[in-house]
Coordinates of C-alpha atoms in Angstrom, one line a residue:
Chain A
M15 CA -39.1 -9.0 -16.7
S16 CA -35.8 -9.8 -15.0
G17 CA -32.7 -7.6 -15.1
T18 CA -30.8 -6.9 -18.2
V19 CA -28.0 -9.1 -19.5
Q20 CA -25.4 -6.6 -20.5
M21 CA -21.7 -6.2 -20.1
E22 CA -20.9 -3.2 -17.9
W23 CA -17.2 -3.0 -18.6
H24 CA -17.2 0.0 -20.9
Q25 CA -19.3 2.1 -18.6
T26 CA -18.2 2.8 -15.1
P27 CA -21.0 1.6 -12.9
G28 CA -22.5 4.2 -10.5
N29 CA -20.5 4.4 -7.3
Q30 CA -22.0 4.8 -3.9
V31 CA -20.4 5.0 -0.5
D32 CA -21.3 2.1 1.6
S33 CA -19.5 2.4 4.9
H34 CA -16.6 4.2 6.4
Y35 CA -13.8 2.5 8.4
C36 CA -10.4 3.3 9.7
P37 CA -7.6 1.3 8.0
S38 CA -5.6 0.8 11.1
C39 CA -8.0 0.2 14.0
L40 CA -10.7 -1.1 11.7
E41 CA -13.4 0.8 13.4
N42 CA -16.7 1.1 11.6
M43 CA -18.5 4.4 11.5
P44 CA -21.9 5.4 10.2
S45 CA -21.7 8.1 7.5
A46 CA -23.2 10.8 9.7
E47 CA -20.6 10.3 12.4
A48 CA -17.9 10.2 9.7
K49 CA -19.0 13.6 8.4
L50 CA -19.0 15.0 11.8
K51 CA -15.5 13.9 12.5
K52 CA -14.4 15.2 9.1
N53 CA -13.7 11.6 7.8
R54 CA -11.0 11.1 10.4
C55 CA -10.5 8.4 13.0
A56 CA -10.6 9.5 16.6
N57 CA -7.9 7.1 17.8
C58 CA -5.3 6.8 15.1
F59 CA -2.7 9.2 14.0
D60 CA -0.6 9.7 10.9
C61 CA 3.1 10.6 11.0
P62 CA 3.4 14.1 9.7
C63 CA 6.8 13.3 8.3
C64 CA 6.2 10.1 6.3
M65 CA 2.4 9.6 6.6
H66 CA 2.6 6.1 8.0
T67 CA 0.5 5.1 11.1
L68 CA 1.8 6.2 14.4
S69 CA 2.1 3.8 17.2
T70 CA 1.9 4.6 20.9
R71 CA 4.9 3.7 23.0
A72 CA 5.3 3.7 26.7
T73 CA 8.3 4.6 28.9
N74 CA 8.8 4.5 32.6
I75 CA 9.6 7.9 34.0
P76 CA 10.2 8.7 37.6
A77 CA 7.5 10.9 39.0
P78 CA 7.1 12.2 42.5
L79 CA 4.3 10.6 44.6
P80 CA 1.4 12.9 45.3
D81 CA 1.6 12.3 49.0
D82 CA 5.3 12.5 49.5
P83 CA 7.1 14.8 47.0
S84 CA 10.5 13.5 48.1
K85 CA 9.9 9.9 47.0
T86 CA 9.7 9.1 43.3
T87 CA 7.9 6.2 41.7
M88 CA 7.9 4.9 38.2
K89 CA 5.0 6.1 36.2
K90 CA 4.1 5.2 32.7
A91 CA 4.3 7.9 30.1
Y92 CA 3.0 7.5 26.5
Y93 CA 4.3 9.1 23.4
L94 CA 3.6 8.6 19.7
A95 CA 6.3 7.2 17.5
C96 CA 6.6 6.3 13.8
G97 CA 8.2 2.9 13.1
F98 CA 9.3 4.0 9.6
C99 CA 11.0 7.3 9.9
R100 CA 11.5 7.3 13.7
W101 CA 9.6 10.5 14.2
T102 CA 8.3 10.9 17.8
S103 CA 5.8 13.3 19.3
R104 CA 8.7 14.6 21.5
D105 CA 10.3 16.0 18.3
V106 CA 7.6 18.7 18.1
G107 CA 7.5 19.3 21.8
M108 CA 4.4 17.4 22.6
A109 CA 4.5 16.3 26.2
D110 CA 4.1 12.7 27.0
K111 CA 0.6 11.8 28.1
S112 CA -0.3 9.6 31.0
V113 CA -3.2 7.8 29.2
A114 CA -2.6 5.4 26.4
S115 CA -5.2 6.8 24.0
G116 CA -7.4 9.8 23.9
G117 CA -5.0 12.2 25.4
W118 CA -3.7 13.7 22.2
Q119 CA -5.2 17.0 21.1
E120 CA -4.8 18.5 17.7
P121 CA -3.7 22.1 17.9
D122 CA -6.4 24.7 17.4
N123 CA -6.6 26.7 14.3
P124 CA -6.8 30.4 15.1
H125 CA -9.2 31.0 12.2
T126 CA -11.8 28.4 13.2
Q127 CA -14.3 30.9 14.4
R128 CA -14.3 33.0 11.3
I129 CA -14.4 29.9 9.1
N130 CA -17.4 28.5 11.0
K131 CA -19.3 31.8 10.7
L132 CA -18.6 31.8 6.9
I133 CA -19.8 28.2 6.6
E134 CA -23.0 29.0 8.4
Y135 CA -23.7 32.0 6.2
Y136 CA -23.1 30.0 3.0
Q137 CA -25.1 27.1 4.2
Q138 CA -28.1 29.4 4.5
L139 CA -27.5 30.8 1.1
A140 CA -27.2 27.4 -0.4
Q141 CA -30.4 26.3 1.3
R142 CA -32.2 29.3 -0.2
E143 CA -30.9 28.6 -3.7
K144 CA -31.9 24.9 -3.4
L145 CA -35.5 25.9 -2.5
E146 CA -35.6 28.2 -5.5
R147 CA -34.2 25.5 -7.8
D148 CA -36.7 23.0 -6.5
R149 CA -39.5 25.3 -7.2
K150 CA -38.2 25.8 -10.8
K151 CA -37.8 22.1 -11.3
L152 CA -41.3 21.3 -10.3
A153 CA -42.6 24.1 -12.4
R154 CA -41.2 22.9 -15.7
R155 CA -40.7 19.1 -15.9
R156 CA -38.2 18.1 -18.5
P157 CA -39.2 14.6 -19.8
Y158 CA -35.8 13.8 -21.3
M159 CA -34.0 14.0 -18.0
P160 CA -35.7 11.2 -16.0
L161 CA -32.6 10.4 -13.9
A162 CA -32.5 13.8 -12.4
F163 CA -35.9 13.2 -10.7
S164 CA -35.5 9.8 -9.3
Q165 CA -35.3 9.6 -5.5
H166 CA -31.9 8.0 -5.6
T167 CA -30.2 10.9 -7.5
I168 CA -31.8 13.6 -5.4
H169 CA -30.4 11.9 -2.4
V170 CA -27.0 11.8 -4.0
V171 CA -27.1 15.5 -5.0
E172 CA -28.0 16.5 -1.5
K173 CA -25.2 14.6 0.0
Y174 CA -22.4 15.6 -2.2
G175 CA -23.6 18.2 -4.5
L176 CA -22.1 16.6 -7.6
G177 CA -22.7 13.9 -10.1
T178 CA -25.8 14.9 -12.0
R179 CA -26.0 16.8 -15.2
L180 CA -28.1 19.5 -13.5
Q181 CA -25.2 20.4 -11.2
R182 CA -22.6 20.4 -13.9
Q183 CA -24.4 22.8 -16.1
R184 CA -24.0 25.6 -13.6
P185 CA -20.3 26.4 -13.4
G186 CA -20.9 29.9 -12.3
A187 CA -22.5 29.0 -9.0
P188 CA -19.9 27.6 -6.7
I189 CA -22.1 27.9 -3.7
T190 CA -24.2 24.9 -4.8
S191 CA -21.4 22.6 -3.9
L192 CA -21.9 23.6 -0.3
A193 CA -25.5 22.5 -0.5
G194 CA -24.1 19.1 0.6
L195 CA -23.2 20.4 4.0
S196 CA -25.7 19.1 6.5
L197 CA -28.3 21.6 7.5
K198 CA -30.9 20.7 10.0
E199 CA -34.4 21.1 8.7
G200 CA -36.6 23.5 10.5
E201 CA -33.7 25.6 11.7
D202 CA -34.6 29.2 12.4
Q203 CA -34.1 31.2 9.3
K204 CA -32.2 33.9 11.1
E205 CA -30.2 36.2 8.9
I206 CA -26.5 35.8 9.4
N207 CA -24.4 38.7 8.4
I208 CA -20.7 38.4 7.9
E209 CA -18.2 41.1 7.7
P210 CA -16.4 41.2 4.4
A211 CA -12.7 40.4 4.5
Q212 CA -10.5 43.4 5.0
A213 CA -7.7 44.1 2.6
L214 CA -4.6 45.4 4.3
D215 CA -2.3 47.9 2.8
E216 CA 0.7 47.1 4.9
V217 CA 2.2 43.7 4.9
E218 CA 4.7 42.4 7.4
P219 CA 8.2 42.9 5.8
L220 CA 10.5 39.9 5.2
P221 CA 13.2 39.4 7.8
E222 CA 16.5 41.1 7.0
D223 CA 18.5 38.0 6.7
C224 CA 16.0 36.3 4.5
Y225 CA 18.5 35.9 1.7
T226 CA 21.7 35.5 3.7
R227 CA 20.6 33.1 6.4
P228 CA 21.9 29.5 5.7
I229 CA 19.1 27.0 5.3
N230 CA 18.8 24.3 7.9
L231 CA 17.7 21.6 5.5
P232 CA 16.3 19.0 8.0
E233 CA 14.1 21.7 9.4
V234 CA 12.4 22.6 6.1
T235 CA 9.2 20.8 5.4
S236 CA 8.5 19.3 2.1
L237 CA 5.5 20.5 0.1
R238 CA 3.6 17.3 0.7
Q239 CA 4.1 17.5 4.4
R240 CA 3.0 21.1 4.4
L241 CA -0.1 20.6 2.3
L242 CA -1.3 17.7 4.3
Q243 CA -2.0 20.2 7.1
P244 CA -3.8 22.9 5.2
D245 CA -4.8 24.7 8.4
F246 CA -1.2 25.6 9.3
Q247 CA 1.0 24.7 6.4
P248 CA 4.1 24.9 8.6
A249 CA 7.4 25.7 7.0
G250 CA 9.4 24.2 9.8
A251 CA 9.6 20.6 10.8
S252 CA 9.3 21.4 14.4
Q253 CA 5.7 22.6 13.8
L254 CA 4.5 19.4 12.2
H255 CA 1.8 18.0 14.4
P256 CA 0.3 14.6 13.8
K257 CA -3.1 14.5 12.1
H258 CA -5.8 12.0 12.7
K259 CA -5.9 9.2 10.2
H260 CA -8.2 9.4 7.2
L261 CA -11.0 7.0 7.0
L262 CA -11.4 4.7 4.0
I263 CA -14.7 3.8 2.4
K264 CA -16.2 0.6 1.0
R265 CA -18.4 1.3 -2.0
S266 CA -21.2 -0.4 -3.7
L267 CA -21.8 -0.4 -7.4
R268 CA -25.0 0.0 -9.4
C269 CA -25.8 -0.5 -13.0
R270 CA -26.4 2.8 -14.7
K271 CA -29.3 1.6 -16.8
C272 CA -31.4 -0.5 -14.6
E273 CA -30.2 0.7 -11.1
H274 CA -29.7 -2.9 -10.1
N275 CA -27.2 -3.5 -7.3
L276 CA -24.0 -5.1 -8.8
S277 CA -21.6 -5.3 -5.9
K278 CA -22.3 -4.7 -2.3
P279 CA -19.6 -5.5 0.2
E280 CA -20.0 -6.6 3.8
F281 CA -20.5 -4.0 6.4
N282 CA -17.8 -5.4 8.7
P283 CA -14.4 -3.9 7.8
T284 CA -12.6 -7.1 8.6
S285 CA -14.5 -9.1 6.1
I286 CA -13.6 -9.0 2.4
K287 CA -16.6 -10.9 1.2
F288 CA -19.6 -9.4 -0.6
K289 CA -23.3 -9.6 0.1
I290 CA -24.0 -9.2 -3.6
Q291 CA -21.2 -9.9 -6.1
L292 CA -22.3 -10.1 -9.7
V293 CA -19.0 -10.2 -11.5
A294 CA -18.5 -11.3 -15.1
V295 CA -15.9 -13.9 -14.1
S296 CA -18.6 -16.0 -12.5
Y297 CA -20.6 -16.2 -15.7
I298 CA -18.3 -16.0 -18.6
P299 CA -15.9 -18.8 -19.5
E300 CA -12.3 -17.9 -18.7
V301 CA -9.5 -18.1 -21.2
R302 CA -6.1 -18.7 -19.7
I303 CA -2.7 -19.3 -21.4
M304 CA -1.2 -22.6 -20.4
S305 CA 1.9 -22.9 -22.4
I306 CA 3.6 -20.9 -25.1
P307 CA 6.3 -22.4 -27.3
N308 CA 9.2 -20.3 -28.7
L309 CA 7.5 -17.7 -30.9
R310 CA 9.2 -17.1 -34.2
F311 CA 8.6 -14.4 -36.8
Q312 CA 6.3 -15.7 -39.5
K313 CA 6.5 -19.2 -38.3
E314 CA 3.4 -21.0 -37.2
C315 CA 3.5 -21.9 -33.5
Q316 CA 0.9 -23.8 -31.4
V317 CA -0.2 -22.2 -28.2
L318 CA -2.0 -24.2 -25.5
L319 CA -4.9 -22.3 -23.9
T320 CA -7.5 -23.4 -21.4
L321 CA -11.2 -22.6 -21.1
T322 CA -12.8 -22.9 -17.8
N323 CA -16.6 -23.0 -17.3
P324 CA -17.7 -21.1 -14.2
V325 CA -21.4 -22.1 -14.3
E326 CA -23.0 -25.3 -13.4
N327 CA -24.6 -26.2 -16.7
I328 CA -23.0 -27.2 -19.9
T329 CA -21.7 -24.4 -22.0
H330 CA -21.0 -24.3 -25.7
V331 CA -18.2 -22.1 -26.9
T332 CA -17.3 -21.1 -30.4
L333 CA -14.2 -19.2 -31.3
V334 CA -14.1 -16.9 -34.2
G335 CA -11.1 -14.9 -35.5
C336 CA -11.4 -11.2 -35.8
E337 CA -12.4 -9.8 -39.2
E338 CA -10.6 -7.2 -41.1
G339 CA -11.4 -3.7 -39.9
D340 CA -12.8 -4.8 -36.6
P341 CA -12.9 -1.7 -34.4
E342 CA -12.1 -3.7 -31.3
D343 CA -9.0 -5.3 -32.9
I344 CA -6.4 -2.6 -32.4
N345 CA -3.5 -4.4 -30.7
S346 CA -3.0 -7.7 -32.4
T347 CA 0.4 -8.2 -34.0
A348 CA -0.1 -11.8 -35.1
K349 CA -2.4 -13.9 -37.2
V350 CA -4.3 -16.5 -35.3
M351 CA -6.1 -19.7 -36.4
V352 CA -8.7 -20.7 -33.8
P353 CA -10.4 -24.1 -33.8
T354 CA -13.5 -24.0 -36.0
K355 CA -15.5 -26.6 -34.2
E356 CA -17.7 -25.8 -31.3
L357 CA -16.1 -26.6 -27.9
V358 CA -18.3 -28.1 -25.2
L359 CA -17.5 -27.4 -21.6
A360 CA -18.9 -29.5 -18.8
G361 CA -20.6 -27.8 -15.9
K362 CA -18.8 -26.9 -12.8
D363 CA -19.5 -29.7 -10.3
A364 CA -18.6 -28.7 -6.7
A365 CA -18.6 -32.3 -5.6
A366 CA -16.2 -33.4 -8.4
D367 CA -13.2 -33.6 -6.1
Y368 CA -14.9 -36.1 -3.9
D369 CA -16.4 -38.2 -6.7
E370 CA -14.2 -41.2 -7.4
L371 CA -16.2 -42.4 -10.4
A372 CA -14.8 -42.0 -13.9
E373 CA -16.0 -39.2 -16.1
P374 CA -19.4 -40.4 -17.3
Q375 CA -19.7 -37.7 -19.9
D376 CA -18.1 -38.5 -23.2
F377 CA -17.6 -35.5 -25.3
Q378 CA -15.7 -37.1 -28.2
D379 CA -13.1 -34.5 -28.5
D380 CA -11.0 -34.0 -31.6
P381 CA -7.4 -34.7 -30.4
D382 CA -6.1 -32.1 -32.8
V383 CA -8.1 -29.4 -31.2
V384 CA -8.7 -30.5 -27.6
A385 CA -5.5 -31.3 -25.7
F386 CA -7.1 -32.5 -22.4
R387 CA -10.3 -32.3 -20.5
K388 CA -10.6 -32.1 -16.8
S389 CA -14.1 -31.6 -15.1
N390 CA -15.1 -28.1 -16.2
K391 CA -11.9 -27.2 -18.0
I392 CA -10.5 -28.0 -21.4
G393 CA -7.2 -27.3 -23.0
F394 CA -7.1 -26.5 -26.7
F395 CA -4.6 -25.3 -29.3
I396 CA -4.5 -22.2 -31.4
K397 CA -2.1 -21.5 -34.1
V398 CA -0.2 -18.2 -34.0
V399 CA 1.9 -16.6 -36.8
P400 CA 3.7 -13.5 -35.5
Q401 CA 3.5 -10.9 -38.2
R402 CA 5.8 -8.2 -36.8
E403 CA 9.4 -8.6 -36.0
E404 CA 9.5 -5.7 -33.5
D405 CA 10.3 -5.6 -29.9
G406 CA 7.4 -6.1 -27.6
D407 CA 4.9 -8.7 -27.0
V408 CA 3.1 -10.8 -29.6
T409 CA -0.6 -10.0 -29.2
V410 CA -3.5 -12.0 -30.7
S411 CA -7.2 -11.4 -30.5
F412 CA -10.3 -13.3 -31.4
K413 CA -13.9 -13.5 -30.5
I414 CA -15.5 -16.0 -28.1
R415 CA -19.1 -16.8 -28.5
H416 CA -20.9 -18.7 -25.8
D417 CA -24.4 -19.4 -24.5
F418 CA -25.5 -17.9 -21.3
R419 CA -28.5 -18.9 -19.3
N420 CA -29.7 -16.4 -16.8
L421 CA -30.4 -18.7 -13.9
A422 CA -31.3 -15.8 -11.6
A423 CA -34.4 -15.1 -13.7
P424 CA -37.6 -16.7 -12.3
I425 CA -38.6 -19.7 -14.4
R426 CA -41.9 -18.9 -16.0
P427 CA -44.4 -21.8 -15.7
S428 CA -45.4 -22.9 -19.2
E429 CA -48.1 -25.3 -20.3
E430 CA -45.9 -28.1 -21.4
G431 CA -44.3 -28.6 -18.1
D432 CA -41.0 -27.0 -17.3
A433 CA -39.4 -25.3 -20.2
P434 CA -35.6 -24.8 -20.1
T435 CA -34.4 -21.3 -19.7
E436 CA -33.7 -19.5 -22.9
A437 CA -30.1 -19.4 -23.9
I438 CA -28.7 -16.1 -24.9
W439 CA -25.6 -16.1 -27.1
L440 CA -23.0 -13.5 -26.0
T441 CA -19.9 -12.6 -27.9
H442 CA -16.8 -11.2 -26.3
H443 CA -13.5 -9.9 -27.6
V444 CA -10.5 -11.6 -26.2
E445 CA -6.9 -10.3 -26.4
L446 CA -3.9 -12.4 -25.4
S447 CA -0.4 -11.1 -24.9
L448 CA 2.0 -14.0 -25.6
G449 CA 5.3 -12.5 -24.8
P450 CA 8.2 -11.5 -26.9
I451 CA 9.5 -13.2 -30.1
I452 CA 12.5 -15.4 -29.5
A453 CA 14.7 -15.3 -32.5
Chain B
L17 CA 54.6 -17.0 22.8
G18 CA 51.1 -17.0 24.1
D19 CA 50.2 -14.0 22.1
T20 CA 51.3 -14.7 18.6
K21 CA 49.0 -13.0 16.3
S22 CA 47.3 -15.6 14.2
P23 CA 45.4 -13.7 11.5
L24 CA 43.3 -16.8 10.8
I25 CA 41.7 -16.9 14.3
A26 CA 39.3 -14.2 15.4
K27 CA 39.9 -12.6 18.7
I28 CA 36.7 -12.8 20.6
A29 CA 36.7 -11.0 24.0
A30 CA 35.3 -12.7 27.0
G31 CA 31.7 -11.9 27.5
A32 CA 30.9 -11.9 23.8
V33 CA 28.5 -14.5 22.6
V34 CA 29.4 -15.6 19.1
C35 CA 27.6 -18.6 17.7
V36 CA 29.5 -21.3 16.0
E37 CA 27.3 -21.2 12.9
S38 CA 28.4 -17.7 12.1
E39 CA 31.2 -17.3 9.6
I40 CA 34.1 -15.2 10.7
R41 CA 37.0 -15.0 8.4
G42 CA 40.2 -13.1 8.7
E43 CA 41.5 -10.9 11.4
V44 CA 38.4 -9.9 13.4
T45 CA 38.3 -8.6 16.9
I46 CA 35.0 -8.7 18.7
G47 CA 34.5 -6.8 21.9
A48 CA 32.7 -7.9 25.1
R49 CA 28.9 -8.1 25.3
T50 CA 28.6 -8.4 21.6
V51 CA 26.2 -10.9 20.3
V52 CA 26.7 -12.5 16.9
H53 CA 23.8 -14.6 15.7
P54 CA 24.2 -17.8 13.7
K55 CA 24.5 -17.3 9.9
A56 CA 26.0 -13.8 10.4
R57 CA 29.1 -13.2 8.4
I58 CA 32.0 -11.1 9.3
I59 CA 34.7 -11.2 6.6
A60 CA 38.0 -9.4 6.8
E61 CA 39.5 -9.7 3.3
A62 CA 41.3 -6.5 2.7
G63 CA 42.2 -5.7 6.2
P64 CA 41.2 -6.3 9.8
I65 CA 37.9 -5.6 11.4
V66 CA 37.6 -4.3 15.0
I67 CA 34.1 -4.5 16.5
G68 CA 33.5 -2.8 19.8
E69 CA 31.3 -3.8 22.7
G70 CA 27.6 -4.2 23.1
N71 CA 26.9 -4.7 19.4
L72 CA 24.1 -6.9 18.0
I73 CA 24.8 -8.6 14.7
E74 CA 21.8 -10.6 13.6
E75 CA 21.3 -13.4 11.2
Q76 CA 22.5 -13.1 7.6
A77 CA 24.1 -9.8 8.3
L78 CA 27.3 -9.3 6.3
I79 CA 30.1 -7.1 7.6
I80 CA 32.8 -7.2 5.0
N81 CA 36.1 -5.4 4.6
S82 CA 36.6 -6.1 0.9
Y83 CA 38.8 -4.7 -1.7
P84 CA 37.4 -1.7 -3.6
E85 CA 36.1 -2.6 -7.0
N86 CA 38.9 -1.1 -9.0
I87 CA 41.8 -2.7 -7.2
A88 CA 42.7 -6.3 -7.8
P89 CA 43.3 -8.3 -4.6
D90 CA 46.9 -9.1 -5.4
S91 CA 48.1 -5.7 -6.5
E92 CA 51.1 -4.3 -4.7
G93 CA 51.0 -1.2 -2.6
V94 CA 47.5 -1.7 -1.3
E95 CA 47.6 -1.0 2.4
P96 CA 45.2 -3.0 4.5
K97 CA 42.7 -0.6 6.0
T98 CA 41.1 -1.4 9.3
M99 CA 37.3 -1.4 9.6
T100 CA 36.2 0.0 13.0
I101 CA 32.8 -0.5 14.5
G102 CA 32.0 1.2 17.7
I103 CA 29.7 0.2 20.6
N104 CA 26.0 -0.4 20.9
N105 CA 25.4 -0.8 17.2
V106 CA 22.7 -3.0 15.8
F107 CA 23.1 -4.8 12.5
E108 CA 19.6 -6.2 11.7
V109 CA 18.8 -9.3 9.7
G110 CA 20.2 -9.4 6.2
C111 CA 22.0 -6.1 6.1
M112 CA 25.3 -5.6 4.5
S113 CA 27.9 -3.1 5.7
Q114 CA 31.1 -2.3 4.0
A115 CA 31.5 1.1 5.7
L116 CA 35.0 1.5 7.1
K117 CA 34.1 3.5 10.1
I118 CA 30.9 3.1 12.1
G119 CA 30.5 5.0 15.4
D120 CA 28.2 4.2 18.3
N121 CA 24.5 3.6 18.8
N122 CA 23.8 3.2 15.1
V123 CA 21.1 1.0 13.7
I124 CA 21.4 -0.6 10.3
E125 CA 18.0 -2.0 9.5
S126 CA 17.2 -5.1 7.6
K127 CA 18.5 -5.5 4.0
A128 CA 20.2 -2.1 4.2
D129 CA 23.3 -1.7 2.1
L130 CA 26.2 0.5 3.1
G131 CA 29.0 1.4 0.8
R132 CA 32.6 1.5 1.6
N133 CA 33.1 5.2 1.6
M134 CA 30.5 6.0 4.2
I135 CA 31.3 7.1 7.7
L136 CA 28.5 6.8 10.2
T137 CA 29.0 8.9 13.3
S138 CA 26.6 8.1 16.1
G139 CA 22.9 7.7 16.5
C140 CA 22.3 7.1 12.8
I141 CA 19.6 4.9 11.5
I142 CA 19.8 3.4 8.0
G143 CA 16.3 2.3 7.1
A144 CA 15.3 -1.0 5.8
C145 CA 16.3 -1.7 2.2
C146 CA 18.1 1.6 1.8
Q147 CA 21.2 1.4 -0.3
V148 CA 23.5 4.2 0.5
N149 CA 26.7 4.4 -1.3
T150 CA 27.9 7.9 -1.1
C151 CA 31.2 9.2 0.0
E152 CA 30.3 11.2 3.0
V153 CA 30.1 11.5 6.7
I154 CA 26.6 11.0 8.0
P155 CA 25.9 13.6 10.7
E156 CA 24.7 12.5 14.1
N157 CA 21.2 11.3 14.7
T158 CA 20.3 11.1 11.0
V159 CA 17.6 8.8 9.9
I160 CA 17.7 7.5 6.3
F161 CA 14.4 6.0 5.3
G162 CA 12.1 5.3 2.4
S163 CA 12.6 4.1 -1.1
G164 CA 14.1 7.4 -2.1
C165 CA 16.5 7.3 0.9
Q166 CA 14.9 10.4 2.4
R167 CA 16.7 11.9 5.4
R168 CA 15.7 13.5 8.5
V169 CA 17.3 14.3 11.8
Q170 CA 15.8 13.0 14.9
T171 CA 16.1 14.6 18.3
E172 CA 17.2 11.6 20.3
R173 CA 19.5 8.8 19.5
P174 CA 18.2 5.3 19.4
Q175 CA 18.3 3.5 22.7
P176 CA 21.0 0.8 23.2
Q177 CA 19.5 -2.7 23.0
T178 CA 20.6 -3.7 26.5
L179 CA 17.5 -5.7 27.3
Q180 CA 17.7 -7.7 24.1
L181 CA 21.4 -8.3 24.5
D182 CA 21.0 -9.6 28.0
F183 CA 18.2 -11.9 26.9
L184 CA 20.2 -13.2 24.0
M185 CA 23.3 -13.8 26.1
K186 CA 21.2 -16.0 28.4
I187 CA 19.2 -17.8 25.8
L188 CA 21.6 -18.3 22.9
P189 CA 24.0 -20.6 24.7
N190 CA 21.1 -22.9 25.5
Y191 CA 20.6 -23.7 21.8
H192 CA 23.8 -23.0 20.1
H193 CA 27.5 -23.8 20.6
M194 CA 29.6 -20.7 21.0
K195 CA 33.0 -19.9 19.6
K196 CA 35.8 -19.9 22.0
T197 CA 36.6 -16.6 23.6
V198 CA 40.1 -15.3 24.1
K199 CA 41.2 -13.9 27.4
T200 CA 41.9 -10.2 27.0
T201 CA 45.5 -9.3 27.3
S202 CA 46.4 -7.9 30.7
A203 CA 49.6 -6.0 31.6
V204 CA 51.3 -9.0 33.1
T205 CA 50.9 -12.1 31.0
P206 CA 51.8 -15.3 32.9
A207 CA 54.5 -17.1 31.1
K208 CA 53.2 -20.1 29.2
N209 CA 55.2 -23.1 28.0

């Protein structure tokens, strides 16, 4: 049986990371490499002051020739500069480099060694816990939690350590979140011991002029600038070093119920197209507002709407007003009278622009209802009576019912020759905001 | 009689390149090596404007010495205040400056808006689209940027745009007519009839 026909808009579809790329140099990176580089680009930097992208600028500086120290020649020196806030790498004392890229080093964190040792220790602990959990899972299978056992979700759990109900039910085990850190299989299970952190009795006293020293405001860093560098969190602007730029991701979406791929972007960061793009707009007729007359309180006005058919076969559309007590009808502030007859939309014909022949299809439209018809689009009238005299937009809502043929499904061969695909009738709630009442 | 001050004609020093399409109204003095692009506007309503050397005034920039809002143009006792602009400043495209005193080496970026009571010292950069209308003296080397007009102090002043000025002084006369320059007054003026 082919995939489900269901609207996914009230359930966020499952997210998956597809690819990593740098937003400024558009360099693609596989996920493993991205994790190794801590999701940062190797070439691009962010301004520590205003967080824009830094650009490399060159100047000519006189430098002594290596052979003859008395003569000087012009050599190119490169520095980083921000075009937005005019920050330069010279402001923090970073010397100009002689290579255009790759010369810039991030300052070392003095605590790196200790942190690495702690991470190793906790990775081992997490691995051990995971093994225990796996053993428990296999021991008692819980049939009402099928998703937890599918290959896809285990893969997700391993990578990120969150997202499944199993993880969320254990708030008292923070170490499981570190299970996502990569750990090579078959590593020697050597015991890593760490020294516990030492609590000190004596703390460095504050400087004497702490309260009396006048503040040099340009030198004080803002909280945002400080927290973007969690290693150092410098309080002075002369300590703000540029950080490598964060990578962005492209993600693919999946249906939660049937695990079908809904949206899969291209791998190339410069391309905005999709490999798979199953969006509702390409299957459901689109309602657009064409013209609104002056809306008056409790006076009937005629609003011109258009209906566009995105599919290639003829679609029949019926509009129905919302009933009293409809749970989806929360915002409407006006009464609406929709056309009662069924509207027929011609299929979208890609070659219609080049076809000089007149419209062969004759739909016999009621001129009171249908204003115009143009290939796969019709314009029709609805009557609106605003019910509330308040400030704010007049909102109307109604239901649109149309037939949908799932052309992606394989046509089953039947004995009578080819049978047309079954039409499924779908109903959607439409809400239109028509603008303010003009007195 | 060669030097009668005619307030309706701008005094453009020799060496300045001022395009004919620019609008210069009132008593304006423009120094040497200053480039005024077409469609720039320098309007001296409420007093004269003195522009120094080496400035770059780009298209649609508006430098205006206008009456303050609460004073009617014709009221008595209003002394005309001179607006002075120093050397090596850059007024980028579309900016508006009403500041009465601008020093040297400042850059007023595109669509920036300077109020009348500002005083720019030197090396200041007013970022694009920043509207600054306070009554203060901006310290040296200040950069005003961002939608919230954040400020920071930079360590070095912006470089003077000598390369750009040289290029423009060569190229602009090829495509535009220039306004006539006035010879700078020397100590001995030859008698004219």
